[in-house]
XYZ file of C-alpha atoms in Angstrom:
362
model
C -0.034 -0.233 0.070
C 1.646 3.469 -0.943
C 0.524 6.569 0.081
C 1.064 10.735 -2.354
C 1.541 13.003 -0.582
C 0.208 16.571 -3.244
C 2.848 19.584 -3.139
C 3.404 21.752 -1.472
C 3.003 25.516 -2.439
C 7.185 26.713 -1.613
C 6.005 29.841 1.384
C 7.507 33.158 1.745
C 9.692 33.951 4.097
C 8.306 35.501 7.446
C 6.354 38.198 8.186
C 8.573 40.318 10.393
C 7.859 42.299 13.013
C 6.875 46.021 11.865
C 7.140 47.216 15.365
C 10.271 46.346 16.018
C 11.827 48.941 16.210
C 16.097 47.332 14.724
C 14.479 47.714 11.160
C 14.466 50.292 9.181
C 12.171 52.629 6.789
C 13.540 50.468 4.301
C 12.505 47.750 5.836
C 9.415 48.285 6.599
C 8.729 48.976 3.136
C 10.057 45.862 1.661
C 7.172 44.374 3.750
C 4.425 45.533 3.334
C 5.168 45.151 -0.486
C 5.577 41.723 0.194
C 2.391 41.802 2.273
C 0.243 43.336 0.063
C 1.383 40.872 -2.626
C 3.563 43.435 -3.865
C 6.270 42.151 -5.680
C 9.959 44.792 -6.596
C 11.277 43.485 -9.648
C 13.560 46.430 -10.332
C 14.799 49.280 -8.303
C 17.763 52.205 -8.270
C 19.073 54.263 -8.061
C 19.370 57.371 -10.269
C 22.279 59.650 -9.150
C 24.619 59.206 -6.942
C 24.311 60.415 -3.888
C 26.825 63.372 -3.597
C 27.646 63.278 -6.766
C 27.990 65.439 -9.572
C 25.465 65.174 -11.544
C 23.253 65.275 -8.364
C 24.461 69.109 -7.987
C 23.605 69.537 -10.874
C 20.513 68.627 -10.579
C 19.622 69.827 -7.914
C 20.347 72.482 -8.979
C 18.413 72.622 -12.554
C 15.223 71.792 -10.527
C 15.959 74.715 -8.190
C 16.432 77.009 -11.184
C 13.437 76.379 -12.429
C 11.027 76.673 -9.352
C 13.305 80.090 -9.328
C 11.399 80.604 -12.105
C 8.313 79.996 -11.198
C 8.470 81.988 -8.730
C 9.732 84.929 -10.290
C 8.114 85.298 -13.459
C 4.825 84.906 -10.399
C 6.540 87.946 -9.234
C 6.706 89.444 -12.299
C 2.325 89.117 -13.288
C 1.376 90.329 -9.886
C 3.644 93.134 -10.418
C 1.921 93.752 -13.502
C -1.449 92.920 -12.842
C -1.140 95.338 -10.042
C 0.829 98.663 -10.812
C 1.085 97.929 -15.521
C -1.397 100.891 -16.927
C -4.317 99.105 -18.738
C -6.387 101.901 -18.855
C -7.053 101.961 -22.444
C -5.685 105.137 -24.300
C -5.225 105.604 -27.669
C -2.031 105.668 -29.720
C 0.150 102.736 -28.635
C 0.828 103.383 -24.870
C 1.508 101.237 -21.934
C -1.995 99.725 -21.352
C -1.256 97.888 -25.601
C 1.367 95.093 -23.360
C -0.770 94.750 -19.723
C -2.765 91.965 -21.659
C -0.201 90.302 -23.783
C 3.020 90.649 -20.443
C 0.149 88.298 -18.315
C -0.109 85.680 -20.891
C 3.831 86.008 -20.883
C 4.420 85.940 -17.233
C 2.025 83.645 -16.456
C 2.746 80.413 -19.258
C 6.695 81.553 -18.068
C 5.142 80.607 -14.998
C 3.790 77.475 -15.403
C 6.247 75.648 -17.350
C 9.308 76.666 -15.404
C 6.979 75.134 -12.667
C 6.306 71.436 -14.644
C 9.791 70.895 -16.024
C 11.385 71.157 -12.877
C 7.854 68.529 -11.063
C 8.785 66.641 -14.512
C 12.856 67.152 -14.433
C 12.945 65.991 -10.208
C 10.720 62.653 -11.097
C 12.642 61.390 -13.697
C 16.505 62.196 -13.226
C 16.210 62.519 -9.243
C 13.775 59.436 -7.855
C 14.748 55.726 -7.659
C 13.717 53.807 -10.896
C 11.354 50.981 -8.879
C 8.724 48.900 -11.322
C 6.411 46.496 -9.182
C 4.186 44.486 -9.920
C 0.470 44.523 -7.508
C -2.379 41.868 -7.170
C -5.622 43.247 -6.397
C -7.375 43.015 -3.079
C -9.616 43.813 -1.054
C -8.482 43.456 2.911
C -9.968 45.773 6.233
C -6.811 47.674 7.107
C -4.871 46.698 10.576
C -2.784 48.245 13.336
C -0.249 46.787 11.109
C -1.308 47.981 8.124
C -1.292 51.956 9.086
C 2.414 51.553 10.161
C 2.946 50.327 6.970
C 1.534 52.726 5.403
C 3.001 55.742 7.391
C 6.218 54.258 7.347
C 5.716 53.893 3.632
C 5.031 57.861 3.008
C 7.239 58.942 5.280
C 10.074 56.958 3.276
C 8.790 58.080 -1.018
C 9.437 61.455 0.838
C 12.880 60.292 1.895
C 13.479 59.209 -1.547
C 13.010 62.755 -3.290
C 15.782 63.770 -1.875
C 14.226 67.659 0.506
C 16.373 66.733 4.069
C 19.982 65.278 1.412
C 18.636 68.376 -1.347
C 17.487 71.458 0.404
C 17.801 73.996 -2.377
C 15.318 71.742 -3.846
C 12.591 72.498 -0.943
C 13.697 76.116 -0.969
C 12.864 76.804 -4.562
C 10.508 74.689 -3.966
C 8.411 77.407 -1.490
C 10.060 80.281 -2.904
C 8.368 78.877 -6.549
C 5.018 78.152 -5.359
C 4.190 80.814 -3.018
C 4.339 83.363 -5.923
C 1.758 80.954 -8.328
C -1.160 81.156 -5.021
C -0.806 83.842 -5.065
C -1.206 84.114 -8.585
C -4.108 82.272 -8.228
C -5.902 84.888 -5.887
C -4.919 88.528 -7.995
C -8.203 87.759 -9.544
C -10.200 87.153 -6.677
C -8.211 90.242 -4.433
C -7.885 92.334 -7.233
C -10.312 95.024 -6.797
C -8.956 95.791 -3.100
C -5.439 95.638 -4.514
C -6.476 98.286 -7.393
C -9.693 99.805 -8.175
C -10.909 98.101 -11.052
C -13.467 101.022 -12.137
C -11.214 103.893 -11.014
C -12.462 106.906 -12.376
C -16.176 105.556 -13.389
C -14.339 104.422 -16.708
C -16.299 101.716 -16.755
C -20.326 102.785 -15.976
C -19.792 106.262 -18.533
C -19.758 106.559 -22.050
C -19.923 108.760 -24.285
C -23.127 110.511 -23.631
C -22.565 111.862 -20.204
C -22.704 115.542 -20.317
C -19.701 117.188 -20.312
C -18.206 119.857 -18.641
C -21.027 122.478 -17.852
C -23.826 120.013 -18.007
C -24.169 120.460 -22.086
C -26.111 117.445 -22.452
C -24.630 116.014 -25.900
C -26.461 115.880 -28.863
C -27.617 112.515 -30.907
C -25.131 112.464 -33.899
C -24.850 110.103 -37.374
C -22.202 108.702 -38.430
C -21.325 111.460 -40.369
C -21.298 113.195 -37.125
C -24.497 115.640 -38.619
C -27.312 116.442 -35.305
C -31.234 114.484 -35.684
C -34.346 116.014 -35.715
C -37.754 113.894 -35.064
C -38.337 114.676 -38.370
C -35.214 112.669 -39.670
C -36.392 109.495 -38.812
C -39.771 108.169 -40.166
C -41.858 106.232 -37.827
C -41.516 102.530 -37.459
C -37.464 103.113 -38.570
C -34.357 103.626 -36.208
C -31.310 105.109 -37.179
C -28.070 104.440 -35.407
C -26.560 107.206 -33.272
C -23.643 108.101 -31.586
C -21.940 111.089 -29.487
C -22.444 114.379 -30.247
C -18.183 114.951 -29.046
C -14.878 114.675 -30.532
C -13.925 110.284 -31.570
C -17.699 110.733 -30.840
C -17.843 108.357 -33.380
C -14.673 105.669 -32.954
C -13.335 103.006 -31.373
C -12.826 104.971 -28.061
C -15.969 105.493 -27.485
C -17.624 101.536 -28.746
C -19.864 101.130 -25.840
C -22.061 104.525 -26.635
C -24.058 103.289 -30.072
C -27.359 103.869 -29.829
C -29.653 102.971 -31.334
C -32.499 105.501 -32.275
C -36.343 104.246 -32.420
C -39.486 105.902 -33.393
C -41.750 103.954 -32.463
C -46.032 103.894 -33.536
C -48.650 105.415 -31.923
C -49.717 102.051 -30.378
C -45.840 100.771 -29.468
C -44.953 103.886 -28.055
C -47.829 103.919 -26.007
C -47.329 100.318 -24.870
C -43.745 101.184 -24.655
C -44.469 104.197 -21.965
C -46.185 101.997 -19.946
C -44.126 99.849 -19.696
C -40.877 101.796 -18.851
C -43.270 104.147 -15.660
C -43.442 100.317 -13.943
C -39.639 100.895 -14.062
C -38.761 104.736 -13.701
C -38.321 105.817 -16.772
C -41.119 107.480 -17.770
C -39.264 111.001 -18.369
C -36.963 108.424 -20.651
C -38.619 108.218 -23.554
C -39.980 111.806 -25.930
C -42.733 110.916 -27.800
C -42.902 108.660 -29.768
C -39.074 108.321 -29.502
C -36.724 105.122 -27.894
C -32.953 105.311 -27.751
C -31.747 102.044 -26.494
C -27.651 101.259 -26.452
C -26.992 98.706 -28.929
C -24.228 96.091 -27.044
C -25.693 93.599 -26.648
C -25.873 92.287 -22.304
C -24.744 89.135 -23.699
C -21.823 88.842 -25.522
C -21.317 92.695 -25.755
C -21.846 91.593 -30.188
C -24.140 95.551 -32.114
C -27.906 94.140 -31.428
C -28.625 96.051 -34.844
C -31.705 93.170 -36.237
C -34.643 96.002 -36.245
C -37.909 94.460 -37.021
C -40.672 96.889 -36.845
C -43.683 95.173 -36.753
C -43.058 92.956 -33.428
C -40.566 95.781 -32.223
C -37.603 93.269 -31.667
C -34.711 93.956 -31.773
C -31.897 90.578 -32.660
C -28.009 90.272 -31.586
C -26.615 88.377 -35.404
C -23.945 86.931 -32.796
C -25.893 84.395 -30.518
C -29.626 85.349 -31.321
C -30.492 86.288 -28.213
C -34.707 88.711 -28.491
C -35.084 92.046 -27.437
C -38.806 93.657 -26.893
C -38.356 97.099 -27.867
C -41.853 98.282 -26.239
C -41.405 96.677 -22.572
C -37.930 97.847 -21.761
C -35.708 96.105 -24.373
C -36.790 93.439 -22.304
C -34.832 89.937 -23.339
C -36.799 87.321 -24.993
C -35.055 84.912 -26.628
C -31.324 84.065 -26.701
C -28.455 83.797 -23.653
C -29.443 86.948 -22.883
C -30.488 88.015 -19.146
C -29.957 91.693 -18.915
C -31.662 94.217 -20.723
C -30.688 96.484 -23.287
C -30.091 99.597 -21.140
C -32.695 102.982 -21.680
C -30.634 106.107 -23.120
C -32.801 108.715 -21.398
C -33.240 111.922 -24.644
C -35.186 115.441 -25.776
C -34.619 117.969 -27.977
C -32.822 120.649 -27.109
C -33.722 124.153 -28.981
C -33.007 123.837 -31.780
C -34.570 121.584 -32.291
C -31.775 118.292 -32.336
C -32.169 115.377 -30.008
C -29.911 115.013 -26.822
C -29.123 112.917 -23.725
C -30.378 113.682 -20.706
C -28.014 111.685 -19.051
C -25.018 108.928 -19.120
C -26.604 105.655 -19.298
C -28.338 104.973 -16.231
C -27.425 101.313 -16.207
C -24.299 99.653 -17.230
C -23.200 99.474 -21.021
C -23.159 95.795 -22.318
C -21.628 92.810 -20.447
C -18.792 92.089 -17.749
C -18.868 90.249 -14.089
C -23.005 91.203 -13.390
C -23.774 89.261 -15.823
C -22.470 85.937 -13.233
C -25.179 83.866 -12.553
């Protein structure tokens, strides 16, 4: 009678006591890998500690991080102190946006190259294979995980290469300030200084003189120049009023038919604009409140004004309220009257902000 013994799988090394203070951090990392069914196939240093190659790569990575800090600091300086108000000609304001893009781009590229060089050239090479499983953690597992994280921090070489840590902090702190700058920029430098974004070419001139509404060629406009149901694009009758210097000022002057004008006056009265019209004439900004395109396609049968860019539609007889498309705010209305010579003038500037901006955020 014979017996047959099944072959047994070879047993691995006995598990180590990871709480043993005599074990090194790497011993615990290796034990944790074995317990987690990880086989370390390949592990080696890329550069010898203290070698010229290590020092050269350390200086290179530190240079990238310091360049990040310098470029981010330059971004902040440009953002806060560089002149950004638009001026005619080719002043310093023309460089504001390009300099912001250049400095931020250099900062992001430099930090990217620094991290890539650090990871690709200075960190040890490791190839590991792991069988995935799902088991609850034990105190020993938590010990292993903590020691593994600390070991990874050691392997990054910050303690051995303090220049890397200092340069990383010096580079990332300005980057953090760059991220915060747009959020606190209004506290640093008032973006609406001198009410720049809230005035147009129709603001009364010195001495309170009211600004005339003029054609593109500068000629003033009388009520008889527009037939019932017609409309005309008008501009402020000031120097450069038809130029891009006052690109926020183009206005649509509309001669409403009697019944439509009555409906429009009632709508104006409901929002406190009872004196904004003159007779059957109303004037609304042509700058679409969605994206700033010219809303210039007027359909007199329905009294709708269409913006051709994104198809927003505004109902003129209801305070130019948006009734279709992405625009969410009505077109501002310009208060108008006729002066002693019979020409249209603006009674005041627009009392609502023209065009889109931060107030359009949902």
